mmCIF file of C-alpha atoms in Angstrom:
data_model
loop_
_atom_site.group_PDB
_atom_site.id
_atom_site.type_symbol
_atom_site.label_atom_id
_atom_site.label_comp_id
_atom_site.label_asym_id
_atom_site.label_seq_id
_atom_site.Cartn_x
_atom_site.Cartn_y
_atom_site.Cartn_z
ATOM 1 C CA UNK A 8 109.594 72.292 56.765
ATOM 2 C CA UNK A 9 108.271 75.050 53.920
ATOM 3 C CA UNK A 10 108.425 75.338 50.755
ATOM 4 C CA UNK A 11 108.496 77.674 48.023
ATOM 5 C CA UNK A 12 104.677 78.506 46.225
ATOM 6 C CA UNK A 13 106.311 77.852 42.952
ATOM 7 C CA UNK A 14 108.039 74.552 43.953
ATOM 8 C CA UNK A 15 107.706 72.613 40.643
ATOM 9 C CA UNK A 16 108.526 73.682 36.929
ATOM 10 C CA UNK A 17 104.915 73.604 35.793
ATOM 11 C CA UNK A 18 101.648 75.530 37.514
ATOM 12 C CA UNK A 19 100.112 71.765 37.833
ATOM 13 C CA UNK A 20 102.877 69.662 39.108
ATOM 14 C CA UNK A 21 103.447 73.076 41.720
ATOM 15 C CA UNK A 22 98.718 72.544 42.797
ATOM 16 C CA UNK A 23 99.696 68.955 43.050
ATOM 17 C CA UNK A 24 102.169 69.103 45.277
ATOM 18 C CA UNK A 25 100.346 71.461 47.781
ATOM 19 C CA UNK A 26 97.331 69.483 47.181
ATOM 20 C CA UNK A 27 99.320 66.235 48.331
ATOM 21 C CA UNK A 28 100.140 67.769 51.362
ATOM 22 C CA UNK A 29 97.013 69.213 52.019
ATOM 23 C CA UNK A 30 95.905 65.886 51.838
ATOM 24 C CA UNK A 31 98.267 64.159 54.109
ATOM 25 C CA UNK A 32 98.010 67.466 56.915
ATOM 26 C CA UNK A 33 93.600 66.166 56.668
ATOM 27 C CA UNK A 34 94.390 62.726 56.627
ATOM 28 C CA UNK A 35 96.426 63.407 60.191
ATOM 29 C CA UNK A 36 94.033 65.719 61.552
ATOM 30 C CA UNK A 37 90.538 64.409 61.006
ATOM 31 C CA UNK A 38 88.643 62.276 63.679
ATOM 32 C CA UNK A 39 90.163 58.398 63.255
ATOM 33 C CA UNK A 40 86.852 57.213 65.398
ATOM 34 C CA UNK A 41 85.595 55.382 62.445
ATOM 35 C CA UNK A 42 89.252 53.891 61.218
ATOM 36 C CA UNK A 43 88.668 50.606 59.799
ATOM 37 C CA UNK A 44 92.477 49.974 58.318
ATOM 38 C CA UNK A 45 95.357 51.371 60.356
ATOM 39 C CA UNK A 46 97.593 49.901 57.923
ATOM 40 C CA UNK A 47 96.198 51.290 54.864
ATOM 41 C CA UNK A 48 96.234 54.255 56.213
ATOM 42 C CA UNK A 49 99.821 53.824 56.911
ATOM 43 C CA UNK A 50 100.618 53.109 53.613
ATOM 44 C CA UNK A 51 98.900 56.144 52.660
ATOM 45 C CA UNK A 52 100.728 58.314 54.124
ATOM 46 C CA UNK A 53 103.887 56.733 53.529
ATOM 47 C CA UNK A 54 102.816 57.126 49.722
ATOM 48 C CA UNK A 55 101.962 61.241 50.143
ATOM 49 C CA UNK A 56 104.907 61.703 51.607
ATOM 50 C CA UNK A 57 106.891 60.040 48.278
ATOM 51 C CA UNK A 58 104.507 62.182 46.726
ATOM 52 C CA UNK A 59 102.358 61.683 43.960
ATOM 53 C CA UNK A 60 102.674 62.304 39.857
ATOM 54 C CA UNK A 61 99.546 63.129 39.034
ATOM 55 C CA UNK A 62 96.063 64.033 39.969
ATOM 56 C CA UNK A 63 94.520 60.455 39.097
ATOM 57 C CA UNK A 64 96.954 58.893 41.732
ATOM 58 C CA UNK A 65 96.749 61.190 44.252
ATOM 59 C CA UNK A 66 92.685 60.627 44.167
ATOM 60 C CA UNK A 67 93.451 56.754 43.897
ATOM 61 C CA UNK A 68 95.280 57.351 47.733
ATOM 62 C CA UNK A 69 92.661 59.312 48.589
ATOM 63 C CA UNK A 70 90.037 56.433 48.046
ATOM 64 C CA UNK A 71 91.925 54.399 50.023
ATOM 65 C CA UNK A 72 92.250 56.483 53.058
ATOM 66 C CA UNK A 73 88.240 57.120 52.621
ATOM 67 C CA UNK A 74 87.469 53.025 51.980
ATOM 68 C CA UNK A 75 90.383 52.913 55.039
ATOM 69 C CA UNK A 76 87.475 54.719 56.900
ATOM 70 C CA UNK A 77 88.490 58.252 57.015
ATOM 71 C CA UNK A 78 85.170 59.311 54.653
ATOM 72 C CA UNK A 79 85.285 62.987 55.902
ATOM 73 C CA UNK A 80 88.649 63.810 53.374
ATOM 74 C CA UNK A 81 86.278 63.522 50.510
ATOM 75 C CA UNK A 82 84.803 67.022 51.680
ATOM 76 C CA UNK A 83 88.048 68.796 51.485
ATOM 77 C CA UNK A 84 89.592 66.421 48.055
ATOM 78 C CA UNK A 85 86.145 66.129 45.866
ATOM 79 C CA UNK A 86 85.843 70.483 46.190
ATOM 80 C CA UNK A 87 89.487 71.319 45.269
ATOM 81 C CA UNK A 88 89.951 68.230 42.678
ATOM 82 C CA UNK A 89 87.519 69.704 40.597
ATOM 83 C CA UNK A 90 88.848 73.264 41.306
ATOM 84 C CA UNK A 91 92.197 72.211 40.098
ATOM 85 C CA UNK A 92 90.961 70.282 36.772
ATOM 86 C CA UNK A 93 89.444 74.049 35.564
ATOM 87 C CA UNK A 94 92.253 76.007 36.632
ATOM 88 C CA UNK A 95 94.166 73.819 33.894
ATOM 89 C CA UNK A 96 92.133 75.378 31.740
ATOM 90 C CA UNK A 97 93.685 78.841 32.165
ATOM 91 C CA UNK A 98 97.135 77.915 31.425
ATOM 92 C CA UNK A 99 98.393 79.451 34.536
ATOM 93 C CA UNK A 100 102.451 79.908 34.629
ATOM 94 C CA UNK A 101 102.560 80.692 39.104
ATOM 95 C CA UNK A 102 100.270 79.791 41.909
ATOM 96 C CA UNK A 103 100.985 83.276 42.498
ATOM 97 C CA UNK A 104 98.110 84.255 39.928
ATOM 98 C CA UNK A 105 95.434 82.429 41.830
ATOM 99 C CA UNK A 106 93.346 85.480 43.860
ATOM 100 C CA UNK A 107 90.147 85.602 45.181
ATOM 101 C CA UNK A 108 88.266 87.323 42.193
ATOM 102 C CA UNK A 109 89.525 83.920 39.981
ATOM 103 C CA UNK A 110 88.413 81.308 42.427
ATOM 104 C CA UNK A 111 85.385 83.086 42.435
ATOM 105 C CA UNK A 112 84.892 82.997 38.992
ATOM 106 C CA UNK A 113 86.206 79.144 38.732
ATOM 107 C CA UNK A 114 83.481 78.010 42.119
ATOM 108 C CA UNK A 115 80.697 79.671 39.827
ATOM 109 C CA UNK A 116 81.454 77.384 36.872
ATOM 110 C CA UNK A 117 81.662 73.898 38.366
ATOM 111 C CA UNK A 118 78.932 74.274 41.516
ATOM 112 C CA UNK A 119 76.193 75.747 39.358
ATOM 113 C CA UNK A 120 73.827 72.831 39.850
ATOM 114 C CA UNK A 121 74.931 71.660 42.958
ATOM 115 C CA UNK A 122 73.024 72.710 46.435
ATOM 116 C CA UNK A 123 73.543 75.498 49.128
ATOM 117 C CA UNK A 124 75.167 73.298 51.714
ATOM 118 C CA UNK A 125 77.448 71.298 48.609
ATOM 119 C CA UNK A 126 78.729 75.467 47.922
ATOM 120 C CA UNK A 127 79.531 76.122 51.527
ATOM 121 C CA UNK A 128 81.601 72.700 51.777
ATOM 122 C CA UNK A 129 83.318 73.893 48.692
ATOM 123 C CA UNK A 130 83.986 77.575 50.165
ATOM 124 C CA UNK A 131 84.911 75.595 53.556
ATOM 125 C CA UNK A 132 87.890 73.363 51.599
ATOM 126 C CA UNK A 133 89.125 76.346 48.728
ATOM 127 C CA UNK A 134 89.698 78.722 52.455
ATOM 128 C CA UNK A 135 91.431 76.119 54.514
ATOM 129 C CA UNK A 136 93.509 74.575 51.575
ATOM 130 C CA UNK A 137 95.064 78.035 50.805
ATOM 131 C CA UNK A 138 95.215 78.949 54.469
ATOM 132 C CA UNK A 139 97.213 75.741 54.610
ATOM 133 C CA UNK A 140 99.539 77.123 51.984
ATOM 134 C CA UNK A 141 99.858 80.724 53.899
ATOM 135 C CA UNK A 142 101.038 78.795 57.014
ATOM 136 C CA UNK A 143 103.451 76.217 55.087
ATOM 137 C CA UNK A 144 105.173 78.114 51.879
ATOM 138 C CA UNK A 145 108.384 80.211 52.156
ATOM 139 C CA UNK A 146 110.926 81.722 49.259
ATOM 140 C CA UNK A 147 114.565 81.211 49.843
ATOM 141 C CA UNK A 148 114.879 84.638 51.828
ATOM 142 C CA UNK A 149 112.472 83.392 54.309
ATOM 143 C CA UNK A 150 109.334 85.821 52.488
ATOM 144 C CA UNK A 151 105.893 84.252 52.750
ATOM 145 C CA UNK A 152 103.587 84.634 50.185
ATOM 146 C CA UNK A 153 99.977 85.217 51.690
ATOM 147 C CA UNK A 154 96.311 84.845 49.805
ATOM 148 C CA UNK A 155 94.062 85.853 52.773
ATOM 149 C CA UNK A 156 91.194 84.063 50.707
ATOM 150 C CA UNK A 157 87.924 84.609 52.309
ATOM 151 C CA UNK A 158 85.554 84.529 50.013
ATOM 152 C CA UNK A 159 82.902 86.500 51.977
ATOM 153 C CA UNK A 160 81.191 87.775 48.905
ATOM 154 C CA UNK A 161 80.955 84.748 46.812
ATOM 155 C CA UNK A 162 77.360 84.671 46.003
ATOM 156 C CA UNK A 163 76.864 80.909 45.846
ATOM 157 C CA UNK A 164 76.653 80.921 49.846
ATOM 158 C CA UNK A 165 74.348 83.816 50.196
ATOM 159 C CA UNK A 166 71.166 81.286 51.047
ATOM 160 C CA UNK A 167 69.103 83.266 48.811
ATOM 161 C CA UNK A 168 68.576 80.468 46.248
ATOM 162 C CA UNK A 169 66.596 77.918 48.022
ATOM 163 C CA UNK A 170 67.366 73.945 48.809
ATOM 164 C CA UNK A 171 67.989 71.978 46.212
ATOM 165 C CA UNK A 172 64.996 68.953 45.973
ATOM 166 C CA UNK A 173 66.515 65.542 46.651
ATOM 167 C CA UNK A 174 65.922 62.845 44.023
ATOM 168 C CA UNK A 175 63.817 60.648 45.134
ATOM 169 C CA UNK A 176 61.266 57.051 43.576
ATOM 170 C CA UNK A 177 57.359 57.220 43.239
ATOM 171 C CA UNK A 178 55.471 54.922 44.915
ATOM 172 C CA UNK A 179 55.071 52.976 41.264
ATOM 173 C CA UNK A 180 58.854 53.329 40.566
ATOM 174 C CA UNK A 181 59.606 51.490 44.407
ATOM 175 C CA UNK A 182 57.384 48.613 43.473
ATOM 176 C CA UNK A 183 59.187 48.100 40.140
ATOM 177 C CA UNK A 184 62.835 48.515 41.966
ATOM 178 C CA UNK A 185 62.082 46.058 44.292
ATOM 179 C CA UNK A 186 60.463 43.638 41.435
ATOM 180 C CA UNK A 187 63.910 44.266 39.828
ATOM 181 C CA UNK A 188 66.118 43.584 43.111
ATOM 182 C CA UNK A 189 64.054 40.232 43.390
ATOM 183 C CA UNK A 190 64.779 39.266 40.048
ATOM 184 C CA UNK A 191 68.298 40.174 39.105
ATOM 185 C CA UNK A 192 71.484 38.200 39.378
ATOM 186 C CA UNK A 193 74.463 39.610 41.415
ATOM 187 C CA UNK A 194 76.209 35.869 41.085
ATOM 188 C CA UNK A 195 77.493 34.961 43.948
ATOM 189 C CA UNK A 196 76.792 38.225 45.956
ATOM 190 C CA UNK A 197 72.671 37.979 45.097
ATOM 191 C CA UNK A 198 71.862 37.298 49.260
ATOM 192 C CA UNK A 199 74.420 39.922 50.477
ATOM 193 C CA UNK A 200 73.333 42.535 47.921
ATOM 194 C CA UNK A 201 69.664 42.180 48.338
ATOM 195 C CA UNK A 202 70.019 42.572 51.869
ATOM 196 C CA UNK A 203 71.842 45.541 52.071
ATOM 197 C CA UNK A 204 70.106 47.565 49.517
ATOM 198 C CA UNK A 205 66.467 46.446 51.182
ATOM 199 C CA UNK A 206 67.911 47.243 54.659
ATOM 200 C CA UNK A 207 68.966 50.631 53.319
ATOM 201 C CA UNK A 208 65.378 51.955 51.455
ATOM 202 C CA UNK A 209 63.188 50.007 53.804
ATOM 203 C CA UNK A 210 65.223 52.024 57.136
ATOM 204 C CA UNK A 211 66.411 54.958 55.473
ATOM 205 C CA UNK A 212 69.760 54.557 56.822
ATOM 206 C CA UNK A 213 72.444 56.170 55.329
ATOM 207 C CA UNK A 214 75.139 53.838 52.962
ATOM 208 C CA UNK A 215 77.830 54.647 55.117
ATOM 209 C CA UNK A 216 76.053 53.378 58.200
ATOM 210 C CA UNK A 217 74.936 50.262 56.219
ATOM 211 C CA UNK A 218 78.391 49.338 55.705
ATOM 212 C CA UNK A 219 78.995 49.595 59.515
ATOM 213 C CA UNK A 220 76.777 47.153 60.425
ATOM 214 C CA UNK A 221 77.862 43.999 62.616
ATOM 215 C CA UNK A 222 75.981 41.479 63.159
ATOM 216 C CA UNK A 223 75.734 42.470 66.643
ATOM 217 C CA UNK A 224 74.183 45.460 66.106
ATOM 218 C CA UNK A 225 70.897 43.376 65.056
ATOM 219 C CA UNK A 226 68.571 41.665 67.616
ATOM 220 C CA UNK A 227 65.464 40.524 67.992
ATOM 221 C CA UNK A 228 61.766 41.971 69.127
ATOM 222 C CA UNK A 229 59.181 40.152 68.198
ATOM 223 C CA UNK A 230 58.281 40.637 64.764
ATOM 224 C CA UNK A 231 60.984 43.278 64.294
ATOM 225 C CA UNK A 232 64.347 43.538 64.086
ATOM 226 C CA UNK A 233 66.000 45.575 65.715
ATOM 227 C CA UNK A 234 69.671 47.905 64.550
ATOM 228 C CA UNK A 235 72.071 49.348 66.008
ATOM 229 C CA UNK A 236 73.086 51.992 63.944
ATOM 230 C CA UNK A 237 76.586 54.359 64.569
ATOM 231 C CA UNK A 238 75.827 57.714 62.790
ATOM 232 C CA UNK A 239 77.355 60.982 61.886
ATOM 233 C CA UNK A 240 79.830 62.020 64.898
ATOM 234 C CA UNK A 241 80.208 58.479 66.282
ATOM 235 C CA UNK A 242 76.019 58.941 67.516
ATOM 236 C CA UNK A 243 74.401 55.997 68.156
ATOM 237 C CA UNK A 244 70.604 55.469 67.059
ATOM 238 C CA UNK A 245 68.472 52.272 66.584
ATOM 239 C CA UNK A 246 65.623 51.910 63.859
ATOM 240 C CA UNK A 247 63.520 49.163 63.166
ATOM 241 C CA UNK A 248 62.580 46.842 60.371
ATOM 242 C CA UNK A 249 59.852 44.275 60.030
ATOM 243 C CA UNK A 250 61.514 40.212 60.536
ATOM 244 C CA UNK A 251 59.893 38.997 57.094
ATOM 245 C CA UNK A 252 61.129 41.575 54.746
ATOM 246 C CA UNK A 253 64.829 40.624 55.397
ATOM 247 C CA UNK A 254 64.848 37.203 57.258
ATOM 248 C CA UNK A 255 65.217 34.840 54.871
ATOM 249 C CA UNK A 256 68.490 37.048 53.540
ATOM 250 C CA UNK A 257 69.751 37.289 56.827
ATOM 251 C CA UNK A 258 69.854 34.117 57.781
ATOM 252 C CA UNK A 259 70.902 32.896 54.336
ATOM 253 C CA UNK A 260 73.886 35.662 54.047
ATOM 254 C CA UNK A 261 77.232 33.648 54.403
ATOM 255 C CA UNK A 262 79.860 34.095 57.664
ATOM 256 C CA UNK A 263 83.020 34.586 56.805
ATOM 257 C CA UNK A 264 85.475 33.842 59.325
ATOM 258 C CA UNK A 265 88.175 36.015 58.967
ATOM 259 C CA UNK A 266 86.456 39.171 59.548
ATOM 260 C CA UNK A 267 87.070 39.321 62.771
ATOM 261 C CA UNK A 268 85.549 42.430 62.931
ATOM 262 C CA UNK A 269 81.750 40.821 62.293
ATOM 263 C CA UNK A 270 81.321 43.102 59.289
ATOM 264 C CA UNK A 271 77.885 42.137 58.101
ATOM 265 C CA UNK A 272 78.414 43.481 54.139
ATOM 266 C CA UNK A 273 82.161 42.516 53.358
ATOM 267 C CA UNK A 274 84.281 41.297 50.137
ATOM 268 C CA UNK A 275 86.079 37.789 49.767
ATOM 269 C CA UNK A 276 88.880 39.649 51.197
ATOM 270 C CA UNK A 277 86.885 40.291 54.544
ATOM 271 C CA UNK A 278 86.872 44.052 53.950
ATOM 272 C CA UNK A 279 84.000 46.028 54.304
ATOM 273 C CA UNK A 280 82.410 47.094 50.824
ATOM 274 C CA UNK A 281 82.707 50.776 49.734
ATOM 275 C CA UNK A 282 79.796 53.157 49.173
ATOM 276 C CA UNK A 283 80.949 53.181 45.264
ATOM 277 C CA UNK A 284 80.138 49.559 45.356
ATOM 278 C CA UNK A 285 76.772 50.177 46.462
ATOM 279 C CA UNK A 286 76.301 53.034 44.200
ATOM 280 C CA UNK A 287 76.886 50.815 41.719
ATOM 281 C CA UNK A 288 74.326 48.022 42.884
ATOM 282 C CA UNK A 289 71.687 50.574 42.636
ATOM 283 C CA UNK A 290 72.391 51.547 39.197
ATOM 284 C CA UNK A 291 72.143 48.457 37.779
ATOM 285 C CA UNK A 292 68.892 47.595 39.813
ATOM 286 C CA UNK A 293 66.998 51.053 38.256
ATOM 287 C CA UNK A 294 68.752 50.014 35.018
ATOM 288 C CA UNK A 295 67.091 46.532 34.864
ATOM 289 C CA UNK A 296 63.630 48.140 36.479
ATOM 290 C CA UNK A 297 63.904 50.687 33.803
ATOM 291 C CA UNK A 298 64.132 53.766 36.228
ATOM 292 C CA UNK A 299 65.951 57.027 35.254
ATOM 293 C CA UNK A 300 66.953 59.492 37.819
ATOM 294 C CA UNK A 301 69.229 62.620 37.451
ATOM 295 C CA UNK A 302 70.945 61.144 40.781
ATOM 296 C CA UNK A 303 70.994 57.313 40.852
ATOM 297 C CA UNK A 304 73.186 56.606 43.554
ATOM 298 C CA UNK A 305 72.606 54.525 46.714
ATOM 299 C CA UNK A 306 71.972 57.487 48.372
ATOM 300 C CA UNK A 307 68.633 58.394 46.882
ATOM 301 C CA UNK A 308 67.119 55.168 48.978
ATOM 302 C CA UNK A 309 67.506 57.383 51.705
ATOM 303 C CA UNK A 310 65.723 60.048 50.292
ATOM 304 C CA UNK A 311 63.001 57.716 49.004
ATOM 305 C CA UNK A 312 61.995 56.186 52.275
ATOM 306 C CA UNK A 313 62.129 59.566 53.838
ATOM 307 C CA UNK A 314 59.981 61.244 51.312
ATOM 308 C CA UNK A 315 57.398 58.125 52.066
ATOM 309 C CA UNK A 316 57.683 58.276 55.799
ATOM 310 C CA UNK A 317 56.435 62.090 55.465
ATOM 311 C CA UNK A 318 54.106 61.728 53.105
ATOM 312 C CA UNK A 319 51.685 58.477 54.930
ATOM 313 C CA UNK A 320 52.823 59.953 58.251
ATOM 314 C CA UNK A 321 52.974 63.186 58.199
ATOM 315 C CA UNK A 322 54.637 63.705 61.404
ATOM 316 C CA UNK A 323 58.051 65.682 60.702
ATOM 317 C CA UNK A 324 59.800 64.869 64.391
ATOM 318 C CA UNK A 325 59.558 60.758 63.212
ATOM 319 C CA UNK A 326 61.313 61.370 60.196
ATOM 320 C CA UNK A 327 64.518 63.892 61.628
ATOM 321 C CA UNK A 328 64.679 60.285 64.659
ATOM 322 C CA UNK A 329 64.529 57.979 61.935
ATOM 323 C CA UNK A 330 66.934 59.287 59.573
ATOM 324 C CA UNK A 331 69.037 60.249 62.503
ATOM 325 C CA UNK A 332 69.052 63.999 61.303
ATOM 326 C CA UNK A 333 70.790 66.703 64.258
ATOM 327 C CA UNK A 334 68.200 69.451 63.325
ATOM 328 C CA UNK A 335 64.272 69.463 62.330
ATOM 329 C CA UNK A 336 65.160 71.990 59.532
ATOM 330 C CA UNK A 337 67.018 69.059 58.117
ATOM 331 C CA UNK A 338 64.612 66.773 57.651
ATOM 332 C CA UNK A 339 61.919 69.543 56.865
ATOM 333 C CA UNK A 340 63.045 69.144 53.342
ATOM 334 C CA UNK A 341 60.372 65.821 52.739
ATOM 335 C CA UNK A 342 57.277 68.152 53.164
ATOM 336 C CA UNK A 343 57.641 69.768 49.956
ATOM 337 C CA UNK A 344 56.856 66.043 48.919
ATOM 338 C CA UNK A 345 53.262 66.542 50.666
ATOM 339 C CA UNK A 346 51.281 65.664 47.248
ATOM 340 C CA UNK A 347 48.131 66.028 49.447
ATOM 341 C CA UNK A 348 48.296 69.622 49.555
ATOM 342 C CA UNK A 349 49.446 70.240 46.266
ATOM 343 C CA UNK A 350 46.250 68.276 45.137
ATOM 344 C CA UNK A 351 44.029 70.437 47.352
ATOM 345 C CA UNK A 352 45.969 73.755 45.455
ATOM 346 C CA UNK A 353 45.129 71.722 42.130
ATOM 347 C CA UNK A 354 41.225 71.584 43.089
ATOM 348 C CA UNK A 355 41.484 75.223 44.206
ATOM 349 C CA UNK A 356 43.107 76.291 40.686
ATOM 350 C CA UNK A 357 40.067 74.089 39.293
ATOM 351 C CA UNK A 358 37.139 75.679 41.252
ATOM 352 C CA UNK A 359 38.189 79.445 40.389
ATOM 353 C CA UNK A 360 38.033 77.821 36.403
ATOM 354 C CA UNK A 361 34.648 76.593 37.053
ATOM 355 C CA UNK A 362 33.137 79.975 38.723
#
């Protein structure tokens, strides 16, 4: 069934509604490999196609489609949330007056500060949203209303303005988080939340892969232990962590019965924990180890062991199999963390002031 572009009385209520089923066409056409809940997702959909009253509750379904464990809608939502919230701002009166030149000018304002490959996943979601809306709007004499968006010349793509650094803890500033993570008090989730944060920076793992975890993906090899882990694209990968940093959690961390999945990092409801959870866990741990970082999320762990594994290693191929990374040039980011050769450019800079 179409619809007409203008379908609502207001310019919002009119995004919202494509945005909804945007939303619900994603939700049915993205890889369900890593589905956790059929039944939330169920309910989901049932919701979308009610349809939703505003923005806030349309990203509440959202989150539980992505907790539900279809992660991969937050690259099309996050993008075209955030597009939406500015074009309130111009007090459109049609969705007819959104063109190229204006998302243009709107993707400029709010991903200024983020990285090259954040701007293409925001190109990637504003072209297949309104390609969604070419293929699925219709007036009453069957005319369809077409935006061709492209946005081949939107210069926050171009590739010209470097990678953005990853955020990332100092040797000193590791030392002090894990002092912190010792010390502080989660109640009665202290075991399970140690364990998962120290299996994250002491693997480099990424969150969403922590939260995975069964407890048959772990076995035994001497001194190590050794995971399991199901990556990016349903890849498997194994890493390996030392049997005394995490034993005594392990075999402290409670087993609850009713997952019957053998989740190892779940809720009292059985569910598996969400990566804004974790997020979370982290920010109180810097906060207590009096850390400040621009980014403080769980995901800068990752980046921190990384940045270490380059830097005492210095052996690029070991980081891109133990971060699980699909190209070299991905991990290749960690040797601009080479403080080494910086120092020797420091001594340089020193000698030509001494001659």
């Amino acid at each position: 069934m179409k619809y007409a572009l203008d379908c609502k009385d207001k310019f919002s209520e009119s995004f919202i509604f494509w945005l909804t089923k945007f939303v619900k066409f994603k939700l049915n056409s993205l890889s369900n490999k890593e589905l956790l809940d059929r039944a939330a997702l169920a309910s989901v959909n049932y919701a979308l196609t009610k349809g939703v009253n505003n923005i806030d509750e349309l990203d509440g379904f959202v989150k539980q489609a992505r907790n539900a464990g279809l992660t991969g809608i937050n690259t099309y939502f996050n993008p075209l949330k955030k597009i939406y919230e500015v074009l309130c701002f111009y007090e459109l009166s049609s969705m007819k007056q959104i063109d190229e030149e204006l998302l243009s000018e709107v993707l400029a304002s709010v991903t200024g500060a983020l990285s090259d490959a954040s701007k293409k996943n925001y190109r990637i979601a504003v072209i297949n949203f309104f390609k969604f809306i070419d293929k699925q709007n219709e007036d009453s004499e069957k005319n369809t209303f077409l935006y061709n968006i492209e946005l081949k010349n939107w210069g926050g793509v171009s590739g010209k303005q470097g990678q953005k650094l990853p955020e990332f803890m100092s040797e000193d500033e590791v030392h002090r988080f894990l002092d912190a993570l010792d010390s502080v008090d989660f109640k009665q989730n202290t075991i399970r939340n140690r364990l998962i944060i120290k299996i994250i920076i002491f693997t480099g793992i990424r969150v969403s892969e922590a939260l995975k975890l069964k407890r048959k993906d772990l076995s035994e090899d001497g001194d190590l232990y050794i995971l399991r882990i199901r990556g990016k694209g349903n890849k498997y990968r194994i890493v390996m962590i030392k049997k005394h940093l995490i034993q005594d959690l392990l075999d402290t961390i409670a087993i609850n019965y009713i997952n019957q999945e053998g989740y190892l990092f779940i809720n009292r409801n059985a569910e598996p924990l969400t990566q804004a959870y974790v997020s979370r866990i982290v920010e109180q741990i810097l906060f207590k180890a009096g850390i400040r970082k621009q980014k403080n999320g769980a995901h800068m762990l990752r980046h921190t062991f990384a940045t270490m594994l380059y830097k005492k290693q210095k052996d690029l191929v070991l980081v891109q199999e133990a971060l699980g990374h699909a190209s070299l040039n991905t991990s290749r980011i960690y040797t601009h963390f080479d403080s080494e050769k910086l120092k020797l450019a420091a001594k340089v800079a020193e000698e030509l002031n001494n001659e």
